[in-house]
mmCIF file of C-alpha atoms and ligand atoms in Angstrom:
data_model
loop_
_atom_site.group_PDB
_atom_site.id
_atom_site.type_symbol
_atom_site.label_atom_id
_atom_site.label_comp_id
_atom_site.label_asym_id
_atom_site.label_seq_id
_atom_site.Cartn_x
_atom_site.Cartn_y
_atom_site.Cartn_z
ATOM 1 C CA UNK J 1 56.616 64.284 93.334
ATOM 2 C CA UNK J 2 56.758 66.674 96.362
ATOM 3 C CA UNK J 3 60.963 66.666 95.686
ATOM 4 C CA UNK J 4 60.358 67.801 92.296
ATOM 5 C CA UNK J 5 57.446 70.501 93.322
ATOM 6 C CA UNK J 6 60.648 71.807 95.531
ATOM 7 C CA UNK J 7 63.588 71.408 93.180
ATOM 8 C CA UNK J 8 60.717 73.413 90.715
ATOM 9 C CA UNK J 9 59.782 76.093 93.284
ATOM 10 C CA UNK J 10 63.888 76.255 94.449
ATOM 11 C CA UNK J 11 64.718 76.478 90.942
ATOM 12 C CA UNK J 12 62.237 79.061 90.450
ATOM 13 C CA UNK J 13 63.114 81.546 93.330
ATOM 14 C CA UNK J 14 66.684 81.210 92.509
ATOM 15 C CA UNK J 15 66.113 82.285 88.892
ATOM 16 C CA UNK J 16 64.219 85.586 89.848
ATOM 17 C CA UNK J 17 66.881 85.964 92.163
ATOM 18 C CA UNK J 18 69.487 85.681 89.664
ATOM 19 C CA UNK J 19 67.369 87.716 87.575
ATOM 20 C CA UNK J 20 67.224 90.456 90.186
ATOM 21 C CA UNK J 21 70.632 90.360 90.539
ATOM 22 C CA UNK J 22 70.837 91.211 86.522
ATOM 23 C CA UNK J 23 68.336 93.665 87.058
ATOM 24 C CA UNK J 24 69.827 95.761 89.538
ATOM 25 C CA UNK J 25 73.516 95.788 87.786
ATOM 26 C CA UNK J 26 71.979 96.743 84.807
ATOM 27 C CA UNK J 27 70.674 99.745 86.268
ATOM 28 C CA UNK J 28 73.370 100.543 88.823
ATOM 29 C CA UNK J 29 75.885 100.098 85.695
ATOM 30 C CA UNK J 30 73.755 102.717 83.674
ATOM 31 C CA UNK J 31 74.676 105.865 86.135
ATOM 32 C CA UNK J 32 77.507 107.536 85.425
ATOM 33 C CA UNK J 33 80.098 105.969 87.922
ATOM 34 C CA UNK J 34 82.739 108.256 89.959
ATOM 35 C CA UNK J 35 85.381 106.884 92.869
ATOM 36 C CA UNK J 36 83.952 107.778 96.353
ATOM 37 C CA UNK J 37 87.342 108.254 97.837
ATOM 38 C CA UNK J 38 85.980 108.421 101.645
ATOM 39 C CA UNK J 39 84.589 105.090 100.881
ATOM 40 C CA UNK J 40 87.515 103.520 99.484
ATOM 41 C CA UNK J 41 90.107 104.596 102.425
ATOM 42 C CA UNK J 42 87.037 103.408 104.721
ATOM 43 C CA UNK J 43 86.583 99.929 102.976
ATOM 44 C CA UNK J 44 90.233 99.453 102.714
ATOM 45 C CA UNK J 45 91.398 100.370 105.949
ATOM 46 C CA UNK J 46 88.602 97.729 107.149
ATOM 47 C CA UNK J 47 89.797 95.066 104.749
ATOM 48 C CA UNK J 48 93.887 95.914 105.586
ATOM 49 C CA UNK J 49 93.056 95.568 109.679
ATOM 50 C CA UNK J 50 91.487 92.312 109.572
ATOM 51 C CA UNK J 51 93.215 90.715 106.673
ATOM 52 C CA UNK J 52 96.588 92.423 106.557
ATOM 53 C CA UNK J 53 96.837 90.966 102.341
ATOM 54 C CA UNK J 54 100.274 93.107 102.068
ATOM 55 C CA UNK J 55 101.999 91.027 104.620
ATOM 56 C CA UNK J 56 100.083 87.899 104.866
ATOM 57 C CA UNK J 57 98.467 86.580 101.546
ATOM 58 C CA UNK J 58 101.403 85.411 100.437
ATOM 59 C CA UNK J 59 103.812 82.528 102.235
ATOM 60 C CA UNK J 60 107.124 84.176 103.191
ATOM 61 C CA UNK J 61 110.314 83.371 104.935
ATOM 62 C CA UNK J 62 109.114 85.858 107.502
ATOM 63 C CA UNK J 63 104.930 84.912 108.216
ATOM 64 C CA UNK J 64 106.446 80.801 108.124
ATOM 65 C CA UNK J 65 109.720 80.149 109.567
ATOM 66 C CA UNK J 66 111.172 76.307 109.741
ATOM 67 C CA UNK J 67 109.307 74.201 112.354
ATOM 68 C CA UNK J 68 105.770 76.868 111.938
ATOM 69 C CA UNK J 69 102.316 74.905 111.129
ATOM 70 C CA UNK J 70 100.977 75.764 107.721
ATOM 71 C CA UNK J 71 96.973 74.763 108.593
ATOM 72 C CA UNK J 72 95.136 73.722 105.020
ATOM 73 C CA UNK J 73 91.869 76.089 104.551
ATOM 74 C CA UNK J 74 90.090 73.234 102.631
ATOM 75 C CA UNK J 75 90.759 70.624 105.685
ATOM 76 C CA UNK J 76 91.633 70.224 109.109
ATOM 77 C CA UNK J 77 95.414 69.019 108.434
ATOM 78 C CA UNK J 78 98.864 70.608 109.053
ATOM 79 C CA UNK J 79 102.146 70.470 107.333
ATOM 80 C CA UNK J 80 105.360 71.169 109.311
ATOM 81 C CA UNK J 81 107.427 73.977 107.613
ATOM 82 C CA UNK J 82 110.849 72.095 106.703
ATOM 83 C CA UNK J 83 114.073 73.579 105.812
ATOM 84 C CA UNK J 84 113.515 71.981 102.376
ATOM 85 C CA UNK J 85 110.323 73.554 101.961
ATOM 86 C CA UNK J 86 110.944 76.927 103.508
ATOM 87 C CA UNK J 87 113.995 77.725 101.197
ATOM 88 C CA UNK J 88 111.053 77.717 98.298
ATOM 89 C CA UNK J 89 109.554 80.660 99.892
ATOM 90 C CA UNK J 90 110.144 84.034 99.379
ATOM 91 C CA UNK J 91 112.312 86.070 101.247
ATOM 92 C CA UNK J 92 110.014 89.050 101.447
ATOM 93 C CA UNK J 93 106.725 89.738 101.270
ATOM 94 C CA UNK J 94 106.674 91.054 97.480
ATOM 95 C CA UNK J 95 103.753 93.662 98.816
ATOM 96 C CA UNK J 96 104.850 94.990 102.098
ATOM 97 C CA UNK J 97 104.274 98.399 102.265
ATOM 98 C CA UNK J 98 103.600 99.040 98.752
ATOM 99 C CA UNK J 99 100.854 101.212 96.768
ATOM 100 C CA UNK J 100 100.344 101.194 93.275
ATOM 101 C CA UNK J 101 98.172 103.084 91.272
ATOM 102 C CA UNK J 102 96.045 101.336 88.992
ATOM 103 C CA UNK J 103 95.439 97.807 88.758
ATOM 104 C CA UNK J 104 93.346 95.600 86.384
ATOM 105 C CA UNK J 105 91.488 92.577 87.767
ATOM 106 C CA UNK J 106 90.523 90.044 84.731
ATOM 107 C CA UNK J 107 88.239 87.306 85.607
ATOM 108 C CA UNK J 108 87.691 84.727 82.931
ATOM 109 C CA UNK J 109 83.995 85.570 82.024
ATOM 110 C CA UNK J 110 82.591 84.787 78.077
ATOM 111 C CA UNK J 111 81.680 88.715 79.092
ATOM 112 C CA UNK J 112 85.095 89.766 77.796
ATOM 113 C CA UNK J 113 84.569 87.536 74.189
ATOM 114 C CA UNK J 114 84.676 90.789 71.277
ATOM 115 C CA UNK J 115 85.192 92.994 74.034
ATOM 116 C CA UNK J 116 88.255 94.821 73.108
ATOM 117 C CA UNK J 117 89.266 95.425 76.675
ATOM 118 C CA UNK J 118 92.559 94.437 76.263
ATOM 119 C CA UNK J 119 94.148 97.704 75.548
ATOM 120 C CA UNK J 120 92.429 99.547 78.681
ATOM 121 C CA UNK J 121 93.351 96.458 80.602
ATOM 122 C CA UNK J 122 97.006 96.599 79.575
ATOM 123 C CA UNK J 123 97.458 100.010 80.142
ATOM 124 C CA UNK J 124 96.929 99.776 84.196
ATOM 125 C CA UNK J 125 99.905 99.418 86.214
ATOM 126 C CA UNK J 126 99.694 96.144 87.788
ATOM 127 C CA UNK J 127 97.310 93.374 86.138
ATOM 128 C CA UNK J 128 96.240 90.376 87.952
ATOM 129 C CA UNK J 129 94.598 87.465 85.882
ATOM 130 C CA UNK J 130 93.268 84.160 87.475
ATOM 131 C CA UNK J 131 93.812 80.134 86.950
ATOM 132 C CA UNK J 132 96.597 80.288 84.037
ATOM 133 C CA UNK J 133 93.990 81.676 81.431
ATOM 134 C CA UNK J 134 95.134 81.779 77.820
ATOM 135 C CA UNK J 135 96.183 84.742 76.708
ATOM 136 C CA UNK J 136 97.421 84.038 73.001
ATOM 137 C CA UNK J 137 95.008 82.903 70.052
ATOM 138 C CA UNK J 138 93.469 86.338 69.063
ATOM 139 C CA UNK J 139 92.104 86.572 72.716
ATOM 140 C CA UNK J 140 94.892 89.278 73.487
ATOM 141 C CA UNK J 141 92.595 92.158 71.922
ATOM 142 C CA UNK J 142 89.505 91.130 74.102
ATOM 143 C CA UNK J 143 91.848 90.229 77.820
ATOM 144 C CA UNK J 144 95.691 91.975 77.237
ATOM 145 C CA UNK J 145 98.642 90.149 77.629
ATOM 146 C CA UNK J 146 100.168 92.438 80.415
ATOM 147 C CA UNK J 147 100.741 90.224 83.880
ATOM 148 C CA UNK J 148 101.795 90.930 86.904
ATOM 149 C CA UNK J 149 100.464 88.135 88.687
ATOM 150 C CA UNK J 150 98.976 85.125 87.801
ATOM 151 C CA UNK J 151 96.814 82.553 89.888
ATOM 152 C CA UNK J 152 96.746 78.679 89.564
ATOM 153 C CA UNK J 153 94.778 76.270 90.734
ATOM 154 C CA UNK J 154 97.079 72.874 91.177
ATOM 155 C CA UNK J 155 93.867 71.026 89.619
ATOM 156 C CA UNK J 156 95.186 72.230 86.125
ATOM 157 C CA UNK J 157 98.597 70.535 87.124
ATOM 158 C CA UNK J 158 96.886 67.931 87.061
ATOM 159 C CA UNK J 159 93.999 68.055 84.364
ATOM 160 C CA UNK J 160 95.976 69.858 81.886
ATOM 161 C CA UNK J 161 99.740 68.319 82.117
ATOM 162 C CA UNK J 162 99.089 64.923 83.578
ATOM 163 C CA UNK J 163 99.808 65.738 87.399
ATOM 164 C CA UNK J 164 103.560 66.679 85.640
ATOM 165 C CA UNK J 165 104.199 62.825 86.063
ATOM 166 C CA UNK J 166 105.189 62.759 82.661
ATOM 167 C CA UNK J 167 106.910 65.213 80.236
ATOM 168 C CA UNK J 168 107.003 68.469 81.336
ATOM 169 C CA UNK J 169 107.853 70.822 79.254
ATOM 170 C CA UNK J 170 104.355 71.767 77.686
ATOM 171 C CA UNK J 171 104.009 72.998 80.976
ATOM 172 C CA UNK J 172 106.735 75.208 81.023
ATOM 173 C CA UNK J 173 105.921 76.330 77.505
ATOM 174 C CA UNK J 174 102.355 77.223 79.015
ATOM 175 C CA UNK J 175 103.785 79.563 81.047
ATOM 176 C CA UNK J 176 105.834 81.591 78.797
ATOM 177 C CA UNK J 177 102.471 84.279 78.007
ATOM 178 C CA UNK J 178 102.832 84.853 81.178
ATOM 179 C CA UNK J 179 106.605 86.429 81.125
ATOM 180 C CA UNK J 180 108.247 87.132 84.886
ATOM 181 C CA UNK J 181 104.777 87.538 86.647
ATOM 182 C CA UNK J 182 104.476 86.423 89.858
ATOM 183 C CA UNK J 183 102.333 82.893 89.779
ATOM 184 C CA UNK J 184 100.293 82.889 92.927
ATOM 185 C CA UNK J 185 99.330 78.676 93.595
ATOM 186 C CA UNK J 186 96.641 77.566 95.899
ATOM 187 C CA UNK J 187 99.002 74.467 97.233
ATOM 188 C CA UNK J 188 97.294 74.640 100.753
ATOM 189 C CA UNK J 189 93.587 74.195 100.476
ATOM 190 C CA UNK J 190 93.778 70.160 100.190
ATOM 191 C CA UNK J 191 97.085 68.388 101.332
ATOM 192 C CA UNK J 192 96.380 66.593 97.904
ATOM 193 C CA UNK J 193 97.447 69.526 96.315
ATOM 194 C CA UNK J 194 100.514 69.801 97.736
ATOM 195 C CA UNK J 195 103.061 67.290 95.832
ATOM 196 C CA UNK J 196 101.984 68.491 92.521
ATOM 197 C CA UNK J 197 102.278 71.912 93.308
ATOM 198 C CA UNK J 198 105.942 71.197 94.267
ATOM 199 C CA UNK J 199 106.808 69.365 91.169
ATOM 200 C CA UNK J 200 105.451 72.715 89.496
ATOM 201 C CA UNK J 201 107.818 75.029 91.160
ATOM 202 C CA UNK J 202 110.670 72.266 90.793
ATOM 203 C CA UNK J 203 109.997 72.286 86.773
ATOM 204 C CA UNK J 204 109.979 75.963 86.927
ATOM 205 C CA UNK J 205 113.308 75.991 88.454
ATOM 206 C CA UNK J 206 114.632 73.160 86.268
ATOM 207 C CA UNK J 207 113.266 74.628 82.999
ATOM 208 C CA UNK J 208 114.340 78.000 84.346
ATOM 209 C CA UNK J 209 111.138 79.857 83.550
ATOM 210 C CA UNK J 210 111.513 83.359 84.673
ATOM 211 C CA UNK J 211 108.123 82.812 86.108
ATOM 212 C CA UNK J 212 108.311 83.288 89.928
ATOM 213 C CA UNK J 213 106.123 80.923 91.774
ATOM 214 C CA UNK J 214 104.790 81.893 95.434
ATOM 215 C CA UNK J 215 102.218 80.009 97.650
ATOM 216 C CA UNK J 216 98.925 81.447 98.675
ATOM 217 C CA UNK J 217 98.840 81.495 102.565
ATOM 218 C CA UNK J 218 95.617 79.286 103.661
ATOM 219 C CA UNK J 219 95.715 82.143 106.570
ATOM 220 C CA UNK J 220 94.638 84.858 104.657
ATOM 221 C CA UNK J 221 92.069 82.966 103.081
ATOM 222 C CA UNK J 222 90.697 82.659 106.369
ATOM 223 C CA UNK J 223 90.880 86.370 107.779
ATOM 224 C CA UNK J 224 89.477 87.092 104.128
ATOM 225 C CA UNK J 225 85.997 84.016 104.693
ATOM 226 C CA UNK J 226 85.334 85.941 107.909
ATOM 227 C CA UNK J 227 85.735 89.842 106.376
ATOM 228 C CA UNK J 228 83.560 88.887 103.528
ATOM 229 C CA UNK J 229 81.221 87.120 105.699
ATOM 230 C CA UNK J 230 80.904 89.817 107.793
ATOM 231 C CA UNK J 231 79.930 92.374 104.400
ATOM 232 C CA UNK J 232 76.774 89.490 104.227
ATOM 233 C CA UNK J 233 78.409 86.852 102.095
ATOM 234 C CA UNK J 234 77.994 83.013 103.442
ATOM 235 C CA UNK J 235 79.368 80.340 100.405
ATOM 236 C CA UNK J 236 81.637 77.966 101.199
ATOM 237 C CA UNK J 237 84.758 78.696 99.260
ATOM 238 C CA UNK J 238 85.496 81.734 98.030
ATOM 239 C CA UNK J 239 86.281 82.217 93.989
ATOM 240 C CA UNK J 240 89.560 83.077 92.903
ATOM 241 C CA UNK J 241 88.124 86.942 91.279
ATOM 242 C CA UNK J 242 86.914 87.824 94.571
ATOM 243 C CA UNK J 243 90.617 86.891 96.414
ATOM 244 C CA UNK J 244 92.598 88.471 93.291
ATOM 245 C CA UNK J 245 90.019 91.627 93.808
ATOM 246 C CA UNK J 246 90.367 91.393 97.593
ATOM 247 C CA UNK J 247 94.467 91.286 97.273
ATOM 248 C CA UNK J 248 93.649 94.199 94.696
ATOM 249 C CA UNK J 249 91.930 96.375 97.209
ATOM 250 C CA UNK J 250 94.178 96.768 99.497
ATOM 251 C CA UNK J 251 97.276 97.439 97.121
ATOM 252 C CA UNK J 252 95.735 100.026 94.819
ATOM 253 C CA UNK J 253 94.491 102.933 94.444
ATOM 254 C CA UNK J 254 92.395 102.043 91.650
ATOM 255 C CA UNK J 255 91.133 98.641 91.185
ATOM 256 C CA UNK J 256 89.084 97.831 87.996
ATOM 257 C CA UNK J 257 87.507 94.411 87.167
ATOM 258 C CA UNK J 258 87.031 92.892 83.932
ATOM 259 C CA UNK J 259 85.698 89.365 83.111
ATOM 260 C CA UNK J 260 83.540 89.729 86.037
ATOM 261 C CA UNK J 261 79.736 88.854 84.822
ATOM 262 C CA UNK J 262 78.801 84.759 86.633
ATOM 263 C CA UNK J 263 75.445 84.986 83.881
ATOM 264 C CA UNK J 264 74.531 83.214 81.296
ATOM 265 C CA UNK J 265 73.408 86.286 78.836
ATOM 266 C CA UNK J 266 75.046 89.491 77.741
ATOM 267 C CA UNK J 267 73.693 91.909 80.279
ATOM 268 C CA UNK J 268 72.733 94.756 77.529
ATOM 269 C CA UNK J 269 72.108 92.669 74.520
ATOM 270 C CA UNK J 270 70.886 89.514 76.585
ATOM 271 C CA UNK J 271 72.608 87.058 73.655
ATOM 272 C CA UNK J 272 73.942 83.643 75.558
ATOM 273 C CA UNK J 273 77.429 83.789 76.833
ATOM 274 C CA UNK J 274 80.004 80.611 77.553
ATOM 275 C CA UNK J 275 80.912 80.807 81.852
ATOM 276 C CA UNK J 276 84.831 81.230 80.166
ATOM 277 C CA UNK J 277 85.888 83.394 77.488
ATOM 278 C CA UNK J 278 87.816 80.419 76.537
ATOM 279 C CA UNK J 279 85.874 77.339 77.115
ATOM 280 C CA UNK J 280 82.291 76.548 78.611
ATOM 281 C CA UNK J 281 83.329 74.756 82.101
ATOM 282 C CA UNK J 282 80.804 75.088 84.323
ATOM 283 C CA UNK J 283 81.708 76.855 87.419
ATOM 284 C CA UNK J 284 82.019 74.924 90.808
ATOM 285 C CA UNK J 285 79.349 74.282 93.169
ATOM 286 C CA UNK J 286 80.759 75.444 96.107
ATOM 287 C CA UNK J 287 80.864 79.295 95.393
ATOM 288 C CA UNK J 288 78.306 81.280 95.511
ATOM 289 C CA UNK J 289 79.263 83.661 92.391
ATOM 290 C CA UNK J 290 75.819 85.667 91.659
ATOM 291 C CA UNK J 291 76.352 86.581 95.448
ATOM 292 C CA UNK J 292 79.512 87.708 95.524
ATOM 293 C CA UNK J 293 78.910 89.545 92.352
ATOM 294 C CA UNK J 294 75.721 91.664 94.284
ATOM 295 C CA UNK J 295 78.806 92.593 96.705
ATOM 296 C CA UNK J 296 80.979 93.341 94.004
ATOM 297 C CA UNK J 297 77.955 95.479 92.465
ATOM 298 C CA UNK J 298 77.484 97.127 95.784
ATOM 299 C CA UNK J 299 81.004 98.591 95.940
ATOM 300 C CA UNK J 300 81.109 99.347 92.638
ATOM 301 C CA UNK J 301 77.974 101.767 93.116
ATOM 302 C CA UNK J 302 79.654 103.343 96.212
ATOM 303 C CA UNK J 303 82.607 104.086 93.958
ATOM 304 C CA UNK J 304 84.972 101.785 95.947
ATOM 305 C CA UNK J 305 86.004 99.971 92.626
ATOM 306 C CA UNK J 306 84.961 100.056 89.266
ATOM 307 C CA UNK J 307 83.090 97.181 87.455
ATOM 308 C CA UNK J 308 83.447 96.980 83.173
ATOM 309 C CA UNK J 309 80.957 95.390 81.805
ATOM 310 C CA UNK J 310 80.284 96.840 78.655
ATOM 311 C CA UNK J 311 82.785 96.884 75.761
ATOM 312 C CA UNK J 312 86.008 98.887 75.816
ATOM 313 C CA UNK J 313 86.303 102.330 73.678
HETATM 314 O O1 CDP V 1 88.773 79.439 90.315
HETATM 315 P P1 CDP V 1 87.382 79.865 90.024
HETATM 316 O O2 CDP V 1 86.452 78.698 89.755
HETATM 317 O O3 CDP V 1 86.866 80.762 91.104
HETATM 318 O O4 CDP V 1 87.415 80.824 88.746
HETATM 319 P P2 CDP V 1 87.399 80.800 87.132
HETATM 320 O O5 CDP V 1 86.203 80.105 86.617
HETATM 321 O O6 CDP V 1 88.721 80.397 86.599
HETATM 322 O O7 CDP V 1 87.235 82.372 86.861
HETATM 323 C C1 CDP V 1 88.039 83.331 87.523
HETATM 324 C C2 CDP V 1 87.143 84.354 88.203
HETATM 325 O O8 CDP V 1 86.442 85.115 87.201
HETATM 326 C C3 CDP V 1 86.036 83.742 89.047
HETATM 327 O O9 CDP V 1 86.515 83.405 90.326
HETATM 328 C C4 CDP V 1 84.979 84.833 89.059
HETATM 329 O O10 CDP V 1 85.262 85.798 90.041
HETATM 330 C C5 CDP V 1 85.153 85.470 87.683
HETATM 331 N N1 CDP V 1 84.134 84.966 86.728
HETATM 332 C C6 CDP V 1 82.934 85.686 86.590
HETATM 333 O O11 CDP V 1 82.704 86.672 87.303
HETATM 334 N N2 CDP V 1 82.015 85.295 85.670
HETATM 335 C C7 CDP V 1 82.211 84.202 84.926
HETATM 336 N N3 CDP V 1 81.276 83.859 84.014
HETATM 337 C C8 CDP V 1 83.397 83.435 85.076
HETATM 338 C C9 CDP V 1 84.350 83.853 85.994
#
């Protein structure tokens, strides 16, 4: 009895928490929102010092040569870089010292359903969209189709195409939405990941998809746990918006999010929402995404990015 008067009273808080949450972006969203361009150079100069993103977040020749440790962020093991696996990387870091203008951040939230977002989102200069989302099926007036770079986490190797054990070339097929973009895989948080994410790049290269696979660099993940921890945030893992965002920051000008709404109701209307524009997978334990979206909130209102939540013109 006492476990359930705590799971009730636990359950409780966190629901007028989340409710807060909702509460505040509601009325933060409603003033009229203008880019605070002292605060962005501040906030990005900040991020860029500890996490260097434009050198760093992805695995190069250069940041891993042959014989370096690559150190998983989801466990304590190492992998040796060997020459077999450092020809897969890229040469250069496709970021260094680049600044683009505007770019589009699309999270997968039911938010974007009848949105029609995806012209505004289409038209930015550089769109990043996370975990292989689906991008056909009617969906492309509500999320786009433009991609620039595209995230994926090896479990949909493995959930969707069979751990590419089999046939392989629904995979490939998958990807073809998705044009010459870069496709940005987690392979490093659990060495688990690691063999499937290598049959993925070899069926790229067999199938030749002009898809251009790079590895996220467990490194940056790190300098990135400790930046946002130091802004207040404490979850365990962070979610793939707020690393696409994070990358985001530091490489444009402009950085607008779409998709980005972890609730389960419409924040004007308040009619229920799926977690997915796509599907209605719950999201993972382990992040904390009502949190991060209070940070996300809080830059938003010092005009350091810009939040859509409502439906597009
Ligand atoms: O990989 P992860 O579980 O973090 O993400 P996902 O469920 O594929 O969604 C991609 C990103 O969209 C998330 O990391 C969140 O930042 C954002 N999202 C959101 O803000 N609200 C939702 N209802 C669903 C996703």
């Amino acid at each position: 009895r006492f476990s359930l008067i705590i799971t009730f009273c636990f359950g409780s808080l966190l629901t007028s928490l989340i409710w807060e949450v909702i509460h505040k972006a509601v009325e933060c969203y409603s003033q009229t929102w203008k880019k605070q361009e002292d605060n962005y150079q501040k906030f990005r100069s900040n991020l860029s010092s500890k996490c260097h993103g434009l050198e760093e977040a992805i695995i190069t020749q250069n940041n891993k040569p042959v014989g370096s440790e690559i150190v998983y962020d989801g466990s304590k093991k190492t992998l040796k870089v060997t020459p077999e696996l450092f020809s897969i990387f890229m040469k250069e870091h496709p970021f260094s010292n680049k600044t683009l203008d505007t770019c589009a951040v699309v999270g997968n939230g039911g938010i974007l359903i009848n949105s029609s977002c995806g012209e505004t989102i289409d038209s930015a200069q550089f769109v990043i969209r996370c975990n292989l989302a689906p991008l056909g099926n009617g969906y492309e007036k509500h999320v786009g189709t433009k991609t620039d770079l595209v995230t994926a986490n090896p479990s949909i190797f493995i959930n969707k195409f069979g751990a590419l054990n089999g046939r392989r070339r629904p995979f490939v097929e998958s990807l073809r939405s998705y044009g010459n973009s870069l496709l940005l895989i987690h392979a490093f948080s659990f060495s688990a990941y690691t063999a499937v994410s290598l049959r993925a790049i070899y069926t790229i290269e067999d199938f030749e998809s002009p898809i251009r696979p790079v590895f996220l660099n467990p490194e940056y993940l790190k300098s990135l746990h400790l930046f946002w921890r130091s802004q207040g945030l404490r979850e365990n893992r962070l979610s793939t918006g707020l690393i696409t965002t994070s990358l985001a920051l530091e490489l444009c000008n402009n950085v607008h999010l779409y998709g980005f709404w972890p609730f389960s109701n419409h924040p004007h209307d308040l009619y229920p929402l799926t977690n997915h524009y796509y599907d209605d997978v719950k999201p993972k334990k382990v992040h904390a995404m009502p949190a991060e979206f209070d940070l996300l909130m809080r830059l938003h209102s010092q005009g350091i990015l810009r939040l859509h939540l409502g439906d597009c013109p």
